[in-house]
mmCIF file of C-alpha atoms in Angstrom:
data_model
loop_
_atom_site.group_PDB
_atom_site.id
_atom_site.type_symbol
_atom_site.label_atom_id
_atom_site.label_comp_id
_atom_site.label_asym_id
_atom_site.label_seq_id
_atom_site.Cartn_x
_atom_site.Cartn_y
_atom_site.Cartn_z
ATOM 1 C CA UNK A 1409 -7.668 -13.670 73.510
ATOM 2 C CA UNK A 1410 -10.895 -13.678 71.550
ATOM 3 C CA UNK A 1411 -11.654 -16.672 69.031
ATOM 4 C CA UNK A 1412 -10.260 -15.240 66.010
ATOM 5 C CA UNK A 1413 -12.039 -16.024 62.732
ATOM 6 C CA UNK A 1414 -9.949 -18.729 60.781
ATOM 7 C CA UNK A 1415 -8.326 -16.935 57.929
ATOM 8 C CA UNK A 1416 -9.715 -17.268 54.553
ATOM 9 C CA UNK A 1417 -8.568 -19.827 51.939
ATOM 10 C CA UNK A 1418 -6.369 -18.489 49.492
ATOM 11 C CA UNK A 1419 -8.579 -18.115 46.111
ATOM 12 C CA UNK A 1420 -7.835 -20.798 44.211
ATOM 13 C CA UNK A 1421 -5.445 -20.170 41.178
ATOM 14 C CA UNK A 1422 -7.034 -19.597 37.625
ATOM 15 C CA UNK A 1423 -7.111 -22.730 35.435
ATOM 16 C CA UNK A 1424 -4.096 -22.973 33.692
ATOM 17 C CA UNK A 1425 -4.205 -23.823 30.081
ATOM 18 C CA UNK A 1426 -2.800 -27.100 29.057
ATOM 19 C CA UNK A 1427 0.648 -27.623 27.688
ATOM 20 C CA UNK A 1428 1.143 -28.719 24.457
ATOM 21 C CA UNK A 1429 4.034 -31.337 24.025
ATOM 22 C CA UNK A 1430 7.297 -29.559 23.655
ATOM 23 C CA UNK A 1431 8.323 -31.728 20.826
ATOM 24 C CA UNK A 1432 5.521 -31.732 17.996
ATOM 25 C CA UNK A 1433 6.347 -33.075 14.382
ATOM 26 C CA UNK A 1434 5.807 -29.877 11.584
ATOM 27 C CA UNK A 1435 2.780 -30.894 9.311
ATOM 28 C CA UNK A 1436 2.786 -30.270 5.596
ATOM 29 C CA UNK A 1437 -0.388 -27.371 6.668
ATOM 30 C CA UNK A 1438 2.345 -26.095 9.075
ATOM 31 C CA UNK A 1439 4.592 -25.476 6.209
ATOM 32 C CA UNK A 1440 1.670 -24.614 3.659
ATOM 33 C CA UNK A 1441 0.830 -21.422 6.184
ATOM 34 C CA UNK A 1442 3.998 -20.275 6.496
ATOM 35 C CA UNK A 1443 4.772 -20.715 3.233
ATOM 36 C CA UNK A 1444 1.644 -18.200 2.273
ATOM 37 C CA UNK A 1445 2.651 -15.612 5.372
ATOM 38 C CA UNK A 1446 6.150 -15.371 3.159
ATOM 39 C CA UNK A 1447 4.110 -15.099 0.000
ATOM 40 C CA UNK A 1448 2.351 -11.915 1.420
ATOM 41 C CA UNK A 1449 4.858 -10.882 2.982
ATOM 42 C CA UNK A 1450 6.695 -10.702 -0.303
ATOM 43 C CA UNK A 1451 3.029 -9.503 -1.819
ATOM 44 C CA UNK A 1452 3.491 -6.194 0.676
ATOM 45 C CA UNK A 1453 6.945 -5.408 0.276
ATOM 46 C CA UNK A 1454 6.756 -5.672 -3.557
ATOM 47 C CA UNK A 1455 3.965 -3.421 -3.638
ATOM 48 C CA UNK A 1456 5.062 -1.040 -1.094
ATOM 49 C CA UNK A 1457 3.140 -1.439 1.725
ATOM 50 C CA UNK A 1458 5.458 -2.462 4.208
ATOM 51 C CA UNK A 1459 6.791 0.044 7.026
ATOM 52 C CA UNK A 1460 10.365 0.849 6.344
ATOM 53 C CA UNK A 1461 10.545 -0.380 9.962
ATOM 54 C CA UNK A 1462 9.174 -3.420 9.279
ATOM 55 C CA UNK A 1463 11.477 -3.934 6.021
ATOM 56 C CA UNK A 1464 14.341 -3.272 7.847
ATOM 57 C CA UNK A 1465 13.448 -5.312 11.135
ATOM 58 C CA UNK A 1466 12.687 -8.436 8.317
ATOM 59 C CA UNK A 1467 16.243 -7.830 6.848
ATOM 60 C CA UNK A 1468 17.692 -8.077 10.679
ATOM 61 C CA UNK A 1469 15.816 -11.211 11.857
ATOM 62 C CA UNK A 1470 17.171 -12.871 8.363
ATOM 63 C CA UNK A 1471 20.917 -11.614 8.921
ATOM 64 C CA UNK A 1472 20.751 -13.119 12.326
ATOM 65 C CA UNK A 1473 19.541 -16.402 11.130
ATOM 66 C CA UNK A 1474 22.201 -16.119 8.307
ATOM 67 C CA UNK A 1475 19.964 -16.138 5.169
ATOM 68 C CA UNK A 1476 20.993 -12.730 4.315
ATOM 69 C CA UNK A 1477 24.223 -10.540 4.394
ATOM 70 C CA UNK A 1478 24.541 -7.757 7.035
ATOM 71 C CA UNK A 1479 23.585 -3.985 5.060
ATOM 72 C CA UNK A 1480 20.830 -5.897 2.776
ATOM 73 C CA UNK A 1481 18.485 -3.721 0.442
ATOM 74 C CA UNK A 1482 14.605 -4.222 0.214
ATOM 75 C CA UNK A 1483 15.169 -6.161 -3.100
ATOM 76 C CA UNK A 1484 18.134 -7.954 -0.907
ATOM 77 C CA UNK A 1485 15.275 -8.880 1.537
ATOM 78 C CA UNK A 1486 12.208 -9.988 -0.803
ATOM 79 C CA UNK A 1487 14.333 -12.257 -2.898
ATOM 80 C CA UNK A 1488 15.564 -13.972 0.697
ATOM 81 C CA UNK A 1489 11.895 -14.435 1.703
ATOM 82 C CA UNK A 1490 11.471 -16.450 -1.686
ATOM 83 C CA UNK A 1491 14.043 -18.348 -1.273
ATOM 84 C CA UNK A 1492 13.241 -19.324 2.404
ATOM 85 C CA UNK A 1493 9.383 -20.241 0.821
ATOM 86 C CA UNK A 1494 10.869 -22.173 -1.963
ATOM 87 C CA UNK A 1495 13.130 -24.093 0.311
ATOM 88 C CA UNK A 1496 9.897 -25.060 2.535
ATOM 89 C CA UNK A 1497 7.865 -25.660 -0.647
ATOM 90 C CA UNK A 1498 10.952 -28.306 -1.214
ATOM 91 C CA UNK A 1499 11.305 -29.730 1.869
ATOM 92 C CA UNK A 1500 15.011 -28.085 1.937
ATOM 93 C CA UNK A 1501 16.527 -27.968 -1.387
ATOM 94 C CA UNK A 1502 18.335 -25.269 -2.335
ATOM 95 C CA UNK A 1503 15.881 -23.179 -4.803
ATOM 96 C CA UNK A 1504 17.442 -23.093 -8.556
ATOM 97 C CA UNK A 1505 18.221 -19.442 -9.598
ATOM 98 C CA UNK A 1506 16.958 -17.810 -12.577
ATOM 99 C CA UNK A 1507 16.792 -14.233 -12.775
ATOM 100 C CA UNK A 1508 13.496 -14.156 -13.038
ATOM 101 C CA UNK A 1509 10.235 -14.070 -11.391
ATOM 102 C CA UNK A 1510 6.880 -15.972 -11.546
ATOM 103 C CA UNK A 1511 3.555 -14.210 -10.436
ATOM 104 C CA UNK A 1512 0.879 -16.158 -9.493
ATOM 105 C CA UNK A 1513 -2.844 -15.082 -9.757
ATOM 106 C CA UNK A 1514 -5.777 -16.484 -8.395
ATOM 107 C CA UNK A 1515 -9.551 -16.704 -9.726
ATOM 108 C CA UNK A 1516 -12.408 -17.774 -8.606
ATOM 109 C CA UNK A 1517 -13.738 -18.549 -11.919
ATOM 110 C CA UNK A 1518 -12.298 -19.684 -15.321
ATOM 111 C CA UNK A 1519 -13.327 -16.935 -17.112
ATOM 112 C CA UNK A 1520 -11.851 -14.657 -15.353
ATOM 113 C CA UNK A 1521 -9.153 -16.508 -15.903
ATOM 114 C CA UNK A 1522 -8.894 -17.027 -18.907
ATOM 115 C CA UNK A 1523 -9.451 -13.306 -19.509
ATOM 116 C CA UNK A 1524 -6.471 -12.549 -17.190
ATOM 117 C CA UNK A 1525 -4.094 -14.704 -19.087
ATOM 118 C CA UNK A 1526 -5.220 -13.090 -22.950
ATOM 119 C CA UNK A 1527 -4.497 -9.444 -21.388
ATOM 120 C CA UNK A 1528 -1.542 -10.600 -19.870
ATOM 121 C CA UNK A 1529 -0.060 -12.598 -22.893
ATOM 122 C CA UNK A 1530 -0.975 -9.726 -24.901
ATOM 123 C CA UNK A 1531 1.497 -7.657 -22.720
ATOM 124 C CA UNK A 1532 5.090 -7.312 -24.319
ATOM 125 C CA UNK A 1533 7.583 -9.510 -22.481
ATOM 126 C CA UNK A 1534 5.149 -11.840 -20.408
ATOM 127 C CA UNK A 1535 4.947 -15.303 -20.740
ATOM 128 C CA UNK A 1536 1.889 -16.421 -19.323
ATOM 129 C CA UNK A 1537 1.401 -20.208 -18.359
ATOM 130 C CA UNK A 1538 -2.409 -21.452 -17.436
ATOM 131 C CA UNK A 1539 -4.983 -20.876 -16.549
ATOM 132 C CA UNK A 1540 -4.570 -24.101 -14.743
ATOM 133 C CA UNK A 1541 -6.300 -25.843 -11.692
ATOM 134 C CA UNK A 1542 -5.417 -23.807 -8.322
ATOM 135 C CA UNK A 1543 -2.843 -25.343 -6.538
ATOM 136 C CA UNK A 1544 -4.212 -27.107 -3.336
ATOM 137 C CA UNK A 1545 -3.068 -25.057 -0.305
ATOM 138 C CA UNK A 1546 -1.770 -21.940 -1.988
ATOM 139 C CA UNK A 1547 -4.945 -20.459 -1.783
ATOM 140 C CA UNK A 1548 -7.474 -19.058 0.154
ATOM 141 C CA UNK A 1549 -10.950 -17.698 -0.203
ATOM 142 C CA UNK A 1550 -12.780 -19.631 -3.154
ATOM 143 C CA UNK A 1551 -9.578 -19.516 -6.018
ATOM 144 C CA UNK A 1552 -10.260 -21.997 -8.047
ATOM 145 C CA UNK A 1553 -8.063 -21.429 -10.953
ATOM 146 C CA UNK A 1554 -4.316 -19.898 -11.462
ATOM 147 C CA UNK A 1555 -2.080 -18.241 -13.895
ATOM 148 C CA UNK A 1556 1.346 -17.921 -13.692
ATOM 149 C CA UNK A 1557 2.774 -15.054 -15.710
ATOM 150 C CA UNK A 1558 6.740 -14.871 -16.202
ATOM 151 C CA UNK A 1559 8.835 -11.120 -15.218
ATOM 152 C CA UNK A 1560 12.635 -11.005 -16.715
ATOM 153 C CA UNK A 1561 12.939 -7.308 -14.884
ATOM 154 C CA UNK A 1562 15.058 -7.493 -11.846
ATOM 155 C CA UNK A 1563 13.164 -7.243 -8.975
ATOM 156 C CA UNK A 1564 11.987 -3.884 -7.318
ATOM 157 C CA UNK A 1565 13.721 -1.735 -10.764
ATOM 158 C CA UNK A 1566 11.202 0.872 -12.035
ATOM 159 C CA UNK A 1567 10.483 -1.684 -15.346
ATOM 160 C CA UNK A 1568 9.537 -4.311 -12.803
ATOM 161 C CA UNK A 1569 7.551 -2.317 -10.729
ATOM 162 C CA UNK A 1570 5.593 -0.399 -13.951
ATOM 163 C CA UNK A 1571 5.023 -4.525 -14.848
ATOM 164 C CA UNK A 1572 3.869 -5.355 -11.733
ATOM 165 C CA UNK A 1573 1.245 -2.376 -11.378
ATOM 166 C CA UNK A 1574 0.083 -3.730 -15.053
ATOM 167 C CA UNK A 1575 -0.558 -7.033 -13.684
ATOM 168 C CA UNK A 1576 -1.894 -5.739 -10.307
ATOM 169 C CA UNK A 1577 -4.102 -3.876 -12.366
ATOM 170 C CA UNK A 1578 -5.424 -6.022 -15.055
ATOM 171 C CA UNK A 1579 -6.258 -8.780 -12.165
ATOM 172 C CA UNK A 1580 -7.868 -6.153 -10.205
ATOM 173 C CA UNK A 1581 -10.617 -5.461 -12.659
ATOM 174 C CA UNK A 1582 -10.718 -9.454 -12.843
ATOM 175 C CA UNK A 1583 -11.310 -9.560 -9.036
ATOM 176 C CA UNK A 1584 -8.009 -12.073 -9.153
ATOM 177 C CA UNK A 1585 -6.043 -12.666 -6.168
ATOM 178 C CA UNK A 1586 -2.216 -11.980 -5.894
ATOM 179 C CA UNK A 1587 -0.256 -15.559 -4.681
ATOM 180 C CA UNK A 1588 2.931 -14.247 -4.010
ATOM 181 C CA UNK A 1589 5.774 -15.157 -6.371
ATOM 182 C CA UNK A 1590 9.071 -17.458 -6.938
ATOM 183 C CA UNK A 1591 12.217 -16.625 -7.915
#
């Protein structure tokens, strides 16, 4: 038999990417991040943006992890996404109840600010607290300054939404920034 050629080495295998450790500590920025994806996540679904699909595939993941009951509403879901980020926020207390919600808007500056806050105080039934300094990690972009204005409609009822488009609009024209909300 003829000298065969020796075979050719195998290629050698891609680089694999190192592993991480398994076990990793959370960090207070871990929290702070997911703490802001619930915010605009609650942001979206308040406003109406979400997918129905997406809605309803929210309301199953928190069922399974049994923060919500089986057969939930949108308003069922939104209020069990602020309680999840105000647990977090807490490192794991249970969030006091109120039956009502705090909106949170950003500025850049403390005019517009300030501006924000007179319209919105000027608005019959909201009690607007600040402008005060943003709170470090709630934010992204360049906000520099926050209000927090006070909502007594239950959430996702026509009177809350026609107060949220207010405020949605009146921080609009103030190029404000929407920071989620607390129950």
């Amino acid at each position: 038999m003829p000298d065969e050629p020796a075979p050719a080495a195998p290629e050698p295998a891609p680089p694999r990417r190192p592993r991480r450790p398994a076990a990793r500590s959370v960090r207070p920025t871990d929290i702070a991040a997911v703490v802001r994806v619930l915010s605009a996540l609650q942001v979206h679904l308040l406003s109406g943006d979400l997918p129905p699909q997406l809605t309803s595939s929210l309301g199953r993941h928190l069922v399974t992890a049994g923060l919500l009951e089986a057969g939930a509403t949108p308003a069922d879901v939104l209020l069990a996404l602020d309680d999840l980020a105000a647990r977090l926020r807490s490192g794991g207390e249970a969030p006091e109840v109120s039956g009502e919600t705090r909106h949170l808007v950003g500025f850049v500056t403390r005019e517009q600010a300030d501006a924000f806050a007179a319209g919105a105080a000027r608005r019959a039934g909201d009690e607007v607290t600040g402008p005060v300094a943003a709170e470090e990690g709630r934010w992204v972009d360049e906000v520099q300054w926050q209000v927090t204005v006070r909502v007594t409609e239950p959430p996702m009822s026509p009177a809350f939404d026609a107060r949220i488009a207010g405020l949605h609009a009146l921080a609009d024209g103030l190029h404000g920034h929407l920071g989620g909300w607390e129950a």
